[in-house]
Coordinates of C-alpha atoms in Angstrom, one line a residue:
Chain A
X1 CA -6.4 25.8 -22.0
X2 CA -7.7 29.1 -20.1
X3 CA -11.0 28.0 -17.8
X4 CA -11.5 29.6 -14.5
X5 CA -13.2 26.3 -13.2
X6 CA -10.0 24.2 -14.8
X7 CA -7.9 26.4 -12.8
X8 CA -9.9 26.1 -9.3
X9 CA -9.3 22.5 -9.7
X10 CA -5.9 22.2 -10.9
X11 CA -4.6 23.8 -7.8
X12 CA -7.0 22.0 -5.5
X13 CA -5.3 18.8 -6.9
X14 CA -1.9 19.9 -7.1
X15 CA -2.3 20.4 -3.2
X16 CA -4.0 17.3 -2.6
X17 CA -1.4 15.1 -5.1
X18 CA 1.0 16.7 -2.6
X19 CA -0.6 15.1 0.9
X20 CA -1.3 11.8 -0.8
X21 CA 2.5 11.4 -2.5
X22 CA 5.2 10.1 0.0
X23 CA 7.8 13.2 1.0
X24 CA 10.5 13.5 -0.9
X25 CA 12.5 13.4 2.7
X26 CA 11.0 9.9 3.2
X27 CA 13.5 6.8 2.6
X28 CA 14.2 5.9 0.0
X29 CA 14.4 9.6 -1.1
X30 CA 15.4 9.1 -4.9
X31 CA 12.2 7.3 -5.6
X32 CA 9.8 10.0 -4.0
X33 CA 12.0 12.4 -5.6
X34 CA 11.6 10.6 -8.7
X35 CA 7.5 10.3 -8.1
X36 CA 7.3 14.1 -7.6
X37 CA 9.0 15.4 -10.3
X38 CA 6.6 13.8 -12.8
X39 CA 3.5 13.9 -10.6
X40 CA 4.3 17.5 -9.3
X41 CA 6.0 19.0 -12.7
X42 CA 2.9 20.8 -14.1
X43 CA 0.3 19.4 -16.6
X44 CA -3.3 20.3 -17.1
X45 CA -4.9 18.3 -14.7
X46 CA -7.8 17.3 -17.3
X47 CA -8.1 13.8 -16.1
X48 CA -8.0 14.5 -12.5
X49 CA -10.8 17.9 -13.2
X50 CA -13.2 15.9 -15.0
X51 CA -13.2 13.7 -12.0
X52 CA -14.5 16.1 -9.8
X53 CA -16.7 18.0 -12.3
X54 CA -18.6 14.8 -13.3
X55 CA -19.1 14.1 -9.4
X56 CA -20.6 17.6 -9.1
X57 CA -22.8 17.0 -12.0
X58 CA -24.1 13.7 -11.0
X59 CA -25.0 15.6 -7.4
X60 CA -21.9 14.9 -5.2
X61 CA -19.2 17.1 -3.9
X62 CA -16.0 17.4 -5.8
X63 CA -14.1 17.2 -2.5
X64 CA -15.2 13.6 -2.1
X65 CA -13.7 12.7 -5.6
X66 CA -10.5 13.9 -4.6
X67 CA -8.7 10.5 -4.0
X68 CA -9.9 9.5 -7.2
X69 CA -8.9 12.7 -9.3
X70 CA -5.4 12.4 -7.6
X71 CA -5.2 8.5 -8.4
X72 CA -5.7 9.3 -11.8
X73 CA -3.2 11.7 -12.3
X74 CA -0.7 9.5 -10.6
X75 CA -1.7 6.6 -13.2
X76 CA -1.4 9.4 -15.8
X77 CA 2.0 10.3 -14.7
X78 CA 3.3 6.6 -14.6
X79 CA 2.0 5.9 -18.3
X80 CA 4.1 9.1 -19.2
X81 CA 7.3 7.8 -17.8
X82 CA 7.1 4.4 -18.9
X83 CA 5.7 5.9 -22.1
X84 CA 8.9 8.2 -22.2
X85 CA 11.9 5.2 -21.7
X86 CA 14.2 4.4 -23.9
X87 CA 12.5 1.2 -25.0
X88 CA 9.4 2.6 -25.8
X89 CA 9.1 6.2 -27.2
X90 CA 12.6 7.5 -26.3
X91 CA 11.4 11.0 -25.5
X92 CA 13.8 13.7 -23.9
X93 CA 11.2 16.5 -23.2
X94 CA 8.1 16.4 -21.1
X95 CA 6.2 19.5 -20.1
X96 CA 9.4 21.4 -20.8
X97 CA 11.7 19.4 -18.8
X98 CA 13.9 16.8 -19.3
X99 CA 12.1 13.0 -18.8
X100 CA 12.3 11.5 -15.9
X101 CA 15.1 9.0 -17.0
X102 CA 17.1 11.6 -18.5
X103 CA 16.9 12.8 -15.1
X104 CA 17.1 9.8 -12.4
X105 CA 18.4 6.9 -14.8
X106 CA 16.2 4.4 -16.6
X107 CA 16.1 1.9 -13.4
X108 CA 14.6 4.8 -11.0
X109 CA 12.1 5.8 -13.8
X110 CA 11.2 2.4 -14.4
X111 CA 10.4 1.9 -10.5
X112 CA 8.7 5.5 -10.0
X113 CA 6.4 4.9 -12.9
X114 CA 5.6 1.1 -11.0
X115 CA 5.5 3.2 -7.9
X116 CA 2.9 5.7 -8.9
X117 CA 0.4 3.0 -10.5
X118 CA 0.9 1.3 -6.8
X119 CA 0.5 4.6 -5.1
X120 CA -2.5 5.8 -7.2
X121 CA -4.2 2.4 -6.4
X122 CA -3.2 3.0 -2.5
X123 CA -4.6 6.4 -2.7
X124 CA -8.1 5.2 -3.8
X125 CA -8.4 2.6 -1.4
X126 CA -7.0 4.4 1.9
X127 CA -8.8 7.8 1.8
X128 CA -12.3 6.8 0.8
X129 CA -14.8 9.4 2.4
X130 CA -17.6 7.8 4.6
X131 CA -20.1 6.3 3.0
X132 CA -18.6 6.0 -0.1
X133 CA -17.2 2.6 0.2
X134 CA -19.1 0.9 -2.6
X135 CA -19.1 3.8 -5.1
X136 CA -15.2 3.9 -4.7
X137 CA -15.0 0.2 -5.2
X138 CA -16.8 0.8 -8.3
X139 CA -14.9 3.6 -9.2
X140 CA -11.6 2.0 -8.5
X141 CA -12.9 -0.7 -10.9
X142 CA -13.6 1.4 -13.8
X143 CA -10.1 3.2 -13.3
X144 CA -8.0 -0.2 -13.3
X145 CA -10.4 -1.7 -16.5
X146 CA -9.4 1.7 -18.2
X147 CA -5.7 1.1 -17.6
X148 CA -5.3 -2.2 -18.8
X149 CA -4.8 -4.6 -22.0
X150 CA -8.5 -3.6 -23.0
X151 CA -7.6 0.1 -22.2
X152 CA -4.4 2.5 -22.2
X153 CA -2.2 -0.6 -21.8
X154 CA -4.2 -1.9 -25.2
X155 CA -3.6 1.0 -26.7
X156 CA 0.5 1.4 -26.3
X157 CA 0.6 -2.1 -27.6
X158 CA -1.3 -1.4 -30.5
X159 CA 0.4 2.3 -31.0
X160 CA 4.0 0.0 -31.0
X161 CA 2.7 -2.6 -33.3
X162 CA 1.6 0.3 -35.5
X163 CA 5.0 2.0 -36.3
X164 CA 6.3 2.5 -39.7
X165 CA 2.5 0.7 -40.9
X166 CA -0.1 2.5 -43.2
X167 CA -3.4 2.7 -40.8
X168 CA -7.0 2.9 -41.7
X169 CA -8.9 5.6 -39.6
X170 CA -10.5 3.2 -38.1
X171 CA -7.5 1.1 -36.8
X172 CA -6.4 4.8 -35.4
X173 CA -9.7 5.6 -33.7
X174 CA -9.0 1.8 -31.9
X175 CA -5.7 2.9 -30.9
X176 CA -6.4 6.1 -29.7
X177 CA -10.3 4.8 -27.8
X178 CA -7.5 3.1 -25.8
X179 CA -4.6 4.8 -25.5
X180 CA -6.0 8.1 -24.3
X181 CA -9.7 7.9 -24.6
X182 CA -9.8 5.1 -21.8
X183 CA -8.6 7.2 -19.1
X184 CA -10.8 10.3 -20.2
X185 CA -13.7 8.3 -20.3
X186 CA -13.0 6.5 -17.0
X187 CA -12.4 10.0 -15.2
X188 CA -16.2 10.9 -16.3
X189 CA -17.5 7.9 -15.2
X190 CA -15.7 7.6 -11.7
X191 CA -16.9 11.0 -11.0
X192 CA -20.3 9.9 -11.6
X193 CA -20.3 6.9 -9.8
X194 CA -18.7 9.0 -6.5
X195 CA -21.4 11.5 -6.9
X196 CA -24.0 8.5 -6.8
X197 CA -25.4 10.2 -10.2
X198 CA -28.4 8.4 -11.7
X199 CA -27.8 5.6 -14.5
X200 CA -28.9 8.0 -17.4
X201 CA -26.1 10.7 -16.1
X202 CA -23.2 8.0 -16.1
X203 CA -24.4 7.2 -19.4
X204 CA -24.4 10.9 -20.9
X205 CA -21.1 11.3 -18.9
X206 CA -19.7 8.6 -20.7
X207 CA -20.7 9.5 -24.3
X208 CA -19.2 12.7 -23.5
X209 CA -16.3 11.1 -22.3
X210 CA -15.8 9.3 -25.5
X211 CA -16.2 12.2 -28.0
X212 CA -14.0 14.4 -25.6
X213 CA -11.2 11.9 -25.7
X214 CA -11.3 11.2 -29.3
X215 CA -11.4 15.0 -29.9
X216 CA -8.5 15.7 -27.1
X217 CA -6.6 13.3 -29.2
X218 CA -6.9 14.8 -32.5
X219 CA -6.1 18.1 -31.3
X220 CA -2.9 16.5 -29.7
X221 CA -2.0 15.4 -33.5
X222 CA -2.7 18.9 -34.7
X223 CA -0.5 20.4 -32.0
X224 CA 2.4 18.5 -32.7
X225 CA 2.2 19.9 -36.3
X226 CA 1.2 23.7 -35.4
X227 CA 1.9 24.4 -31.6
X228 CA 4.9 26.8 -30.4
X229 CA 7.3 24.3 -29.1
X230 CA 7.7 26.6 -25.6
X231 CA 3.9 26.2 -24.9
X232 CA 3.8 22.7 -25.9
X233 CA 6.7 21.8 -23.5
X234 CA 8.0 19.0 -25.8
X235 CA 9.3 19.0 -29.2
X236 CA 7.3 19.4 -32.3
X237 CA 7.0 17.6 -35.1
X238 CA 8.0 13.8 -33.2
X239 CA 5.2 12.0 -34.6
X240 CA 6.3 12.9 -38.5
X241 CA 9.6 11.9 -37.3
X242 CA 8.6 8.7 -35.8
X243 CA 6.4 8.2 -38.7
X244 CA 3.5 7.7 -36.5
X245 CA 0.0 7.4 -38.2
X246 CA -2.1 10.7 -36.8
X247 CA -5.0 12.6 -37.6
X248 CA -3.8 14.9 -40.0
X249 CA -1.9 12.8 -41.5
X250 CA -4.4 10.7 -42.4
X251 CA -7.1 13.1 -43.3
X252 CA -5.1 16.4 -43.9
X253 CA -5.1 19.3 -41.5
X254 CA -8.3 20.8 -42.2
X255 CA -10.2 17.8 -42.2
X256 CA -8.7 17.1 -38.7
X257 CA -9.9 20.3 -37.4
X258 CA -13.6 19.7 -38.9
X259 CA -13.2 16.0 -37.3
X260 CA -12.3 17.5 -33.8
X261 CA -15.1 20.3 -34.1
X262 CA -17.8 17.9 -34.5
X263 CA -16.8 15.1 -31.7
X264 CA -16.5 18.2 -29.7
X265 CA -20.1 19.0 -30.8
X266 CA -21.2 15.1 -30.3
X267 CA -19.6 15.3 -27.0
X268 CA -21.9 18.6 -26.3
X269 CA -24.9 17.3 -27.8
X270 CA -24.6 14.0 -25.2
X271 CA -25.1 16.5 -21.9
X272 CA -28.3 17.8 -23.6
X273 CA -30.5 15.6 -20.7
X274 CA -28.3 17.5 -18.2
X275 CA -29.6 21.0 -19.1
X276 CA -27.6 24.4 -17.2
X277 CA -25.7 21.4 -14.9
X278 CA -23.8 20.7 -17.8
X279 CA -22.5 23.9 -18.4
X280 CA -18.9 23.6 -16.7
X281 CA -18.5 20.3 -19.1
X282 CA -19.7 22.3 -22.2
X283 CA -17.0 25.2 -21.9
X284 CA -14.3 22.6 -20.7
X285 CA -15.0 20.6 -24.2
X286 CA -14.6 24.1 -26.6
X287 CA -11.2 25.0 -24.4
X288 CA -10.3 21.6 -25.4
X289 CA -10.9 22.4 -29.3
X290 CA -9.0 25.8 -28.6
X291 CA -6.3 24.6 -26.7
X292 CA -2.6 25.5 -27.9
X293 CA -0.8 23.6 -25.4
Chain B
X1 CA 10.2 -28.2 -2.4
X2 CA 8.6 -31.4 -1.8
X3 CA 5.0 -30.9 0.1
X4 CA 2.1 -32.7 -0.9
X5 CA -0.1 -29.7 0.6
X6 CA 2.3 -27.3 -1.4
X7 CA 1.6 -29.3 -4.5
X8 CA -2.1 -29.5 -4.0
X9 CA -2.3 -25.5 -3.8
X10 CA 0.1 -24.9 -6.3
X11 CA -2.2 -26.9 -9.0
X12 CA -5.3 -25.5 -7.8
X13 CA -3.8 -21.6 -7.9
X14 CA -2.4 -22.3 -11.9
X15 CA -6.2 -23.1 -12.8
X16 CA -7.1 -20.2 -11.3
X17 CA -4.5 -18.0 -12.9
X18 CA -5.3 -19.5 -16.3
X19 CA -8.9 -18.2 -15.6
X20 CA -8.0 -15.0 -14.3
X21 CA -5.8 -14.1 -16.9
X22 CA -7.0 -12.6 -20.4
X23 CA -6.8 -15.1 -23.0
X24 CA -3.8 -15.3 -25.8
X25 CA -6.4 -15.0 -28.2
X26 CA -7.7 -12.0 -27.1
X27 CA -6.7 -8.8 -28.9
X28 CA -3.6 -7.5 -28.3
X29 CA -2.9 -11.1 -28.5
X30 CA 1.1 -10.1 -27.8
X31 CA 0.6 -8.5 -24.5
X32 CA -1.6 -11.4 -23.1
X33 CA 1.2 -14.0 -24.6
X34 CA 3.6 -12.0 -22.7
X35 CA 1.6 -11.9 -19.4
X36 CA 1.1 -15.6 -19.8
X37 CA 4.7 -16.5 -20.5
X38 CA 6.0 -15.3 -17.5
X39 CA 2.8 -16.1 -15.1
X40 CA 2.1 -19.5 -16.1
X41 CA 6.0 -20.2 -16.7
X42 CA 6.1 -22.2 -13.5
X43 CA 7.3 -21.3 -9.9
X44 CA 7.0 -22.8 -6.8
X45 CA 3.8 -20.8 -5.8
X46 CA 5.0 -20.1 -2.5
X47 CA 3.5 -16.6 -1.9
X48 CA 0.1 -17.9 -3.4
X49 CA 0.1 -21.3 -1.5
X50 CA 1.0 -19.0 1.8
X51 CA -2.6 -16.9 1.3
X52 CA -4.7 -20.1 0.7
X53 CA -2.9 -21.8 3.8
X54 CA -3.2 -18.8 5.8
X55 CA -6.8 -18.1 5.1
X56 CA -7.5 -22.0 6.4
X57 CA -5.3 -21.4 9.4
X58 CA -7.7 -18.3 10.1
X59 CA -10.8 -20.6 9.6
X60 CA -11.5 -19.5 6.3
X61 CA -12.1 -21.7 3.2
X62 CA -9.1 -21.8 0.9
X63 CA -11.3 -21.5 -2.0
X64 CA -12.5 -17.4 -0.8
X65 CA -8.5 -16.5 -0.9
X66 CA -8.2 -17.7 -4.4
X67 CA -8.3 -14.0 -6.2
X68 CA -6.1 -13.0 -3.4
X69 CA -3.7 -15.8 -3.9
X70 CA -3.6 -15.4 -7.5
X71 CA -2.9 -11.6 -7.7
X72 CA -0.1 -12.0 -5.4
X73 CA 1.5 -14.2 -7.8
X74 CA 0.6 -11.9 -10.8
X75 CA 2.4 -9.1 -8.7
X76 CA 5.2 -11.4 -8.2
X77 CA 5.3 -11.8 -11.9
X78 CA 5.5 -8.4 -12.8
X79 CA 8.5 -7.7 -9.7
X80 CA 10.6 -10.4 -11.8
X81 CA 10.0 -9.1 -15.2
X82 CA 10.8 -5.2 -14.6
X83 CA 13.7 -6.6 -12.2
X84 CA 15.1 -8.6 -15.5
X85 CA 15.1 -5.5 -17.7
X86 CA 18.3 -4.9 -19.0
X87 CA 17.9 -1.1 -17.1
X88 CA 17.8 -3.3 -13.8
X89 CA 19.6 -6.8 -13.1
X90 CA 19.7 -7.4 -17.1
X91 CA 19.0 -11.3 -16.5
X92 CA 18.9 -13.8 -19.6
X93 CA 17.2 -16.9 -17.6
X94 CA 14.5 -16.8 -15.1
X95 CA 13.0 -20.5 -14.2
X96 CA 14.8 -22.4 -16.8
X97 CA 13.7 -20.2 -19.4
X98 CA 15.0 -17.0 -21.2
X99 CA 13.4 -13.5 -19.7
X100 CA 10.3 -11.9 -20.8
X101 CA 12.4 -9.4 -22.7
X102 CA 14.6 -11.6 -24.5
X103 CA 11.3 -13.1 -26.0
X104 CA 9.3 -10.5 -26.5
X105 CA 11.3 -7.6 -26.5
X106 CA 11.9 -4.4 -23.9
X107 CA 8.9 -3.0 -24.7
X108 CA 6.5 -5.3 -24.8
X109 CA 8.0 -7.0 -21.2
X110 CA 7.8 -3.1 -19.8
X111 CA 4.2 -3.6 -20.7
X112 CA 3.5 -6.8 -20.1
X113 CA 4.9 -6.3 -15.9
X114 CA 2.4 -3.0 -16.1
X115 CA -0.4 -5.2 -17.1
X116 CA 0.0 -8.1 -14.6
X117 CA 0.3 -5.3 -12.0
X118 CA -2.8 -3.5 -13.1
X119 CA -4.4 -7.1 -13.6
X120 CA -3.4 -8.5 -10.1
X121 CA -5.2 -5.5 -8.4
X122 CA -8.6 -6.1 -11.0
X123 CA -8.6 -9.7 -10.2
X124 CA -8.9 -8.7 -6.3
X125 CA -11.8 -6.2 -7.3
X126 CA -13.7 -8.5 -9.8
X127 CA -13.8 -11.6 -7.8
X128 CA -14.8 -11.0 -4.5
X129 CA -16.8 -13.9 -2.7
X130 CA -19.8 -12.8 -1.3
X131 CA -19.7 -11.3 2.4
X132 CA -16.1 -10.9 1.9
X133 CA -16.4 -7.1 0.7
X134 CA -14.4 -5.6 3.6
X135 CA -11.8 -8.3 4.1
X136 CA -10.8 -7.9 0.5
X137 CA -10.4 -4.5 0.9
X138 CA -8.2 -4.6 4.1
X139 CA -6.2 -7.5 1.9
X140 CA -5.7 -5.1 -0.9
X141 CA -4.7 -2.6 1.2
X142 CA -2.0 -5.0 2.5
X143 CA -1.1 -6.0 -0.9
X144 CA -0.8 -2.3 -2.3
X145 CA 1.2 -1.0 0.8
X146 CA 3.8 -4.4 0.4
X147 CA 4.4 -3.5 -3.2
X148 CA 4.9 0.3 -2.8
X149 CA 7.7 2.3 -1.8
X150 CA 7.8 0.9 1.6
X151 CA 7.8 -2.3 0.7
X152 CA 9.0 -4.5 -2.7
X153 CA 9.8 -1.5 -4.8
X154 CA 11.5 0.4 -1.9
X155 CA 13.5 -2.6 -1.5
X156 CA 14.7 -2.8 -5.3
X157 CA 15.5 1.2 -5.2
X158 CA 17.9 0.2 -2.2
X159 CA 19.3 -2.6 -3.7
X160 CA 20.0 -0.4 -6.5
X161 CA 21.8 2.0 -4.5
X162 CA 23.9 -0.9 -2.4
X163 CA 25.1 -2.4 -5.5
X164 CA 29.1 -2.2 -5.3
X165 CA 29.1 -1.0 -1.8
X166 CA 30.2 -2.8 1.2
X167 CA 26.6 -3.0 3.6
X168 CA 26.2 -3.8 7.0
X169 CA 24.2 -6.8 8.0
X170 CA 21.3 -4.5 9.5
X171 CA 21.6 -2.7 6.0
X172 CA 21.0 -5.9 4.1
X173 CA 18.1 -7.1 6.4
X174 CA 16.3 -3.9 5.5
X175 CA 16.6 -4.6 1.8
X176 CA 15.6 -7.9 2.3
X177 CA 12.8 -7.0 4.6
X178 CA 11.2 -4.8 2.1
X179 CA 12.3 -6.6 -1.4
X180 CA 11.1 -10.0 -0.7
X181 CA 9.8 -10.0 3.0
X182 CA 7.1 -7.5 2.6
X183 CA 5.0 -9.7 0.1
X184 CA 5.6 -13.0 1.8
X185 CA 4.5 -11.1 4.9
X186 CA 1.6 -9.7 3.1
X187 CA 0.6 -13.1 1.8
X188 CA -0.2 -14.2 5.3
X189 CA -2.0 -11.4 6.2
X190 CA -4.1 -11.5 3.2
X191 CA -4.8 -15.0 4.1
X192 CA -5.5 -13.8 7.8
X193 CA -7.9 -11.1 7.1
X194 CA -9.8 -13.2 4.1
X195 CA -10.1 -15.8 6.9
X196 CA -11.4 -13.7 9.2
X197 CA -9.1 -14.4 11.7
X198 CA -8.8 -13.1 15.3
X199 CA -6.1 -10.1 16.0
X200 CA -3.8 -13.0 18.1
X201 CA -4.2 -15.1 14.7
X202 CA -2.9 -12.6 12.7
X203 CA -0.3 -11.4 15.0
X204 CA 1.1 -15.1 14.8
X205 CA 1.0 -15.2 11.2
X206 CA 2.7 -11.7 10.4
X207 CA 5.9 -12.6 12.8
X208 CA 5.8 -16.6 11.2
X209 CA 5.6 -14.4 7.8
X210 CA 8.5 -11.9 8.4
X211 CA 10.8 -14.4 9.9
X212 CA 9.9 -17.0 6.9
X213 CA 10.5 -14.3 4.3
X214 CA 14.0 -13.5 5.7
X215 CA 14.8 -17.2 5.8
X216 CA 13.7 -17.6 2.3
X217 CA 16.0 -15.2 1.0
X218 CA 19.1 -16.5 3.4
X219 CA 18.6 -19.8 1.1
X220 CA 17.9 -17.8 -1.8
X221 CA 21.6 -16.3 -1.4
X222 CA 22.8 -19.6 -0.6
X223 CA 21.4 -21.7 -3.5
X224 CA 22.9 -18.7 -5.9
X225 CA 25.9 -20.1 -4.8
X226 CA 25.6 -24.2 -4.1
X227 CA 22.7 -24.8 -6.5
X228 CA 22.3 -27.1 -9.3
X229 CA 21.7 -24.6 -12.2
X230 CA 19.8 -27.0 -14.1
X231 CA 17.5 -27.3 -11.0
X232 CA 17.3 -23.8 -9.8
X233 CA 16.6 -22.8 -13.6
X234 CA 18.7 -19.5 -13.7
X235 CA 22.4 -19.1 -13.8
X236 CA 24.5 -19.3 -10.3
X237 CA 26.8 -17.1 -9.2
X238 CA 25.2 -13.8 -10.6
X239 CA 25.5 -12.3 -7.1
X240 CA 29.2 -12.7 -6.9
X241 CA 29.5 -11.4 -10.6
X242 CA 27.1 -8.5 -9.8
X243 CA 29.1 -7.9 -6.3
X244 CA 25.8 -7.7 -4.6
X245 CA 25.9 -8.0 -0.8
X246 CA 24.8 -11.7 0.5
X247 CA 24.6 -13.0 3.5
X248 CA 27.1 -15.9 2.6
X249 CA 29.3 -13.2 1.7
X250 CA 28.7 -11.3 5.1
X251 CA 28.8 -13.7 7.2
X252 CA 30.4 -17.0 5.3
X253 CA 28.4 -19.9 3.7
X254 CA 28.0 -21.9 7.5
X255 CA 26.6 -19.2 9.5
X256 CA 24.0 -18.3 7.0
X257 CA 22.9 -21.6 7.2
X258 CA 22.9 -21.2 10.8
X259 CA 21.1 -18.0 10.6
X260 CA 18.8 -19.5 8.3
X261 CA 17.8 -22.5 10.6
X262 CA 17.5 -20.0 13.3
X263 CA 14.6 -18.0 11.3
X264 CA 13.1 -20.8 10.5
X265 CA 12.9 -21.5 14.4
X266 CA 11.7 -18.1 14.9
X267 CA 8.7 -18.7 12.6
X268 CA 7.8 -22.0 13.9
X269 CA 7.9 -20.4 17.4
X270 CA 5.5 -17.8 16.3
X271 CA 3.0 -20.4 15.7
X272 CA 2.7 -22.1 19.0
X273 CA -0.7 -20.3 19.8
X274 CA -2.5 -22.0 17.1
X275 CA -0.9 -25.4 18.1
X276 CA -2.1 -28.5 16.0
X277 CA -3.7 -25.6 13.5
X278 CA 0.0 -24.5 12.5
X279 CA 1.1 -27.9 11.7
X280 CA 1.3 -27.0 7.7
X281 CA 2.9 -24.0 8.3
X282 CA 5.3 -25.8 10.2
X283 CA 6.2 -28.1 7.5
X284 CA 6.3 -25.4 4.8
X285 CA 9.1 -24.0 6.8
X286 CA 11.4 -26.9 7.1
X287 CA 10.7 -26.9 3.2
X288 CA 12.1 -23.5 2.8
X289 CA 15.5 -24.4 4.5
X290 CA 15.8 -27.5 2.9
X291 CA 14.8 -26.2 -0.8
X292 CA 16.9 -26.6 -3.6
X293 CA 15.0 -24.4 -5.9

């Protein structure tokens, strides 16, 4: 995903994450090392960048949304650590490196996930810019709702329950809406709330986020079949090996590409009321469609 | 711990927990069943009751602290579920019932713990009584700080690192201060903040909480040696089997009893400035010393 704006925000987010996370030399060192290993270990920072861009689009300053962007990145990292554990997906590689539990052991990986969820919340409570107390309260409500059992965790539960089963497209959509969609949707809404956007802006960004989230997940399914594993940083074909339901599995590769493009069109159409203001988000949506990692 | 006040608050907390937790008939059912299995599965509700009592002592209404009390109980329950997992303490029994992962499997137990942490935060964000927005913000900061790597999670990390090692009493105290002490201290501080207590009240309740927390953990060590397993609801002698450092192990049983009593005296002395107002907390401290489960 080569987009200059994304690169700019990615660098700012990584600096801020470094400042919000406890230092690796702080007792107990091992847990802080494990947290930093997963949070600071690369990643596109798509979710964090969406918070910052949505804040700007809604009329705020991106700097004011930084604690929220970092909280979202920490919560995303916690979900990956727990998802990779042996009792879940049992994955060995993530972003081209051994997964957290392969380096630090299962117990520390479990606790590092717990700590990142907790630290994400702490970041949104402790670094609120002046005058944004209420906006941060609402944004934190969004984040927590999107992370819970009618959001990300609920999606992981449905995903577990679906293993080895034949799903309908509607059932798969429900898993995706919760598992990855909820946090991406929340990213846009958090940014819009912190930017004090009007209700119609919040609504436009929400619709954009919903369509983008689904497109992102469909391209994820396609990358698992088509990507260069070096670029992707994890093994390809793992959905097939785990017999997971996917878009290409249900509708075929060509149709999956077409449906991803359709969602991207929907995402961009939702931004129409924002006119010129939505330009970066349109470019970002197009980059999601073309991404190769 | 037979204390009429504790029984009264315990019942109110259990009603409130039932109302704050998603219904077990709500999709995805299995995760809500697993959450309720551990939260609604008994327990003394000591931490929750401390929040409510501290709120009253500080001059507030206990009803106004109920979301905070329930959040604390959910976070306590999440920590027990994760602590019992095979990669941690690998325990089979908790409160006289099979542990969460023995009933629901490791993956759902992991997610149920994650969800209870998240739901605890959500409860404190979504049920704030009018006029207490700022107090709840500060109370949530206390809860999150006490749950993180310089609190409960940090204590679990030190506990893991200490396995099989010979500790000094000071090292053991540090583990206890974080692992169980931080949440008990936070309970008192959260209640005091929500009750809008004066700074000297917050200070007195903090000192009380610190001493009570240590006494509670020393009696826990003693119960693991001396309790009736039926009453305790878990196996006794597990610290010995796991070669964990404990107070009786380091200083002997009689000295451990004496030190627990000393902490209880310290706790009660801290309440002196509160005069009559501290009566329930003094009774509660005495009940902790005499507890047999």
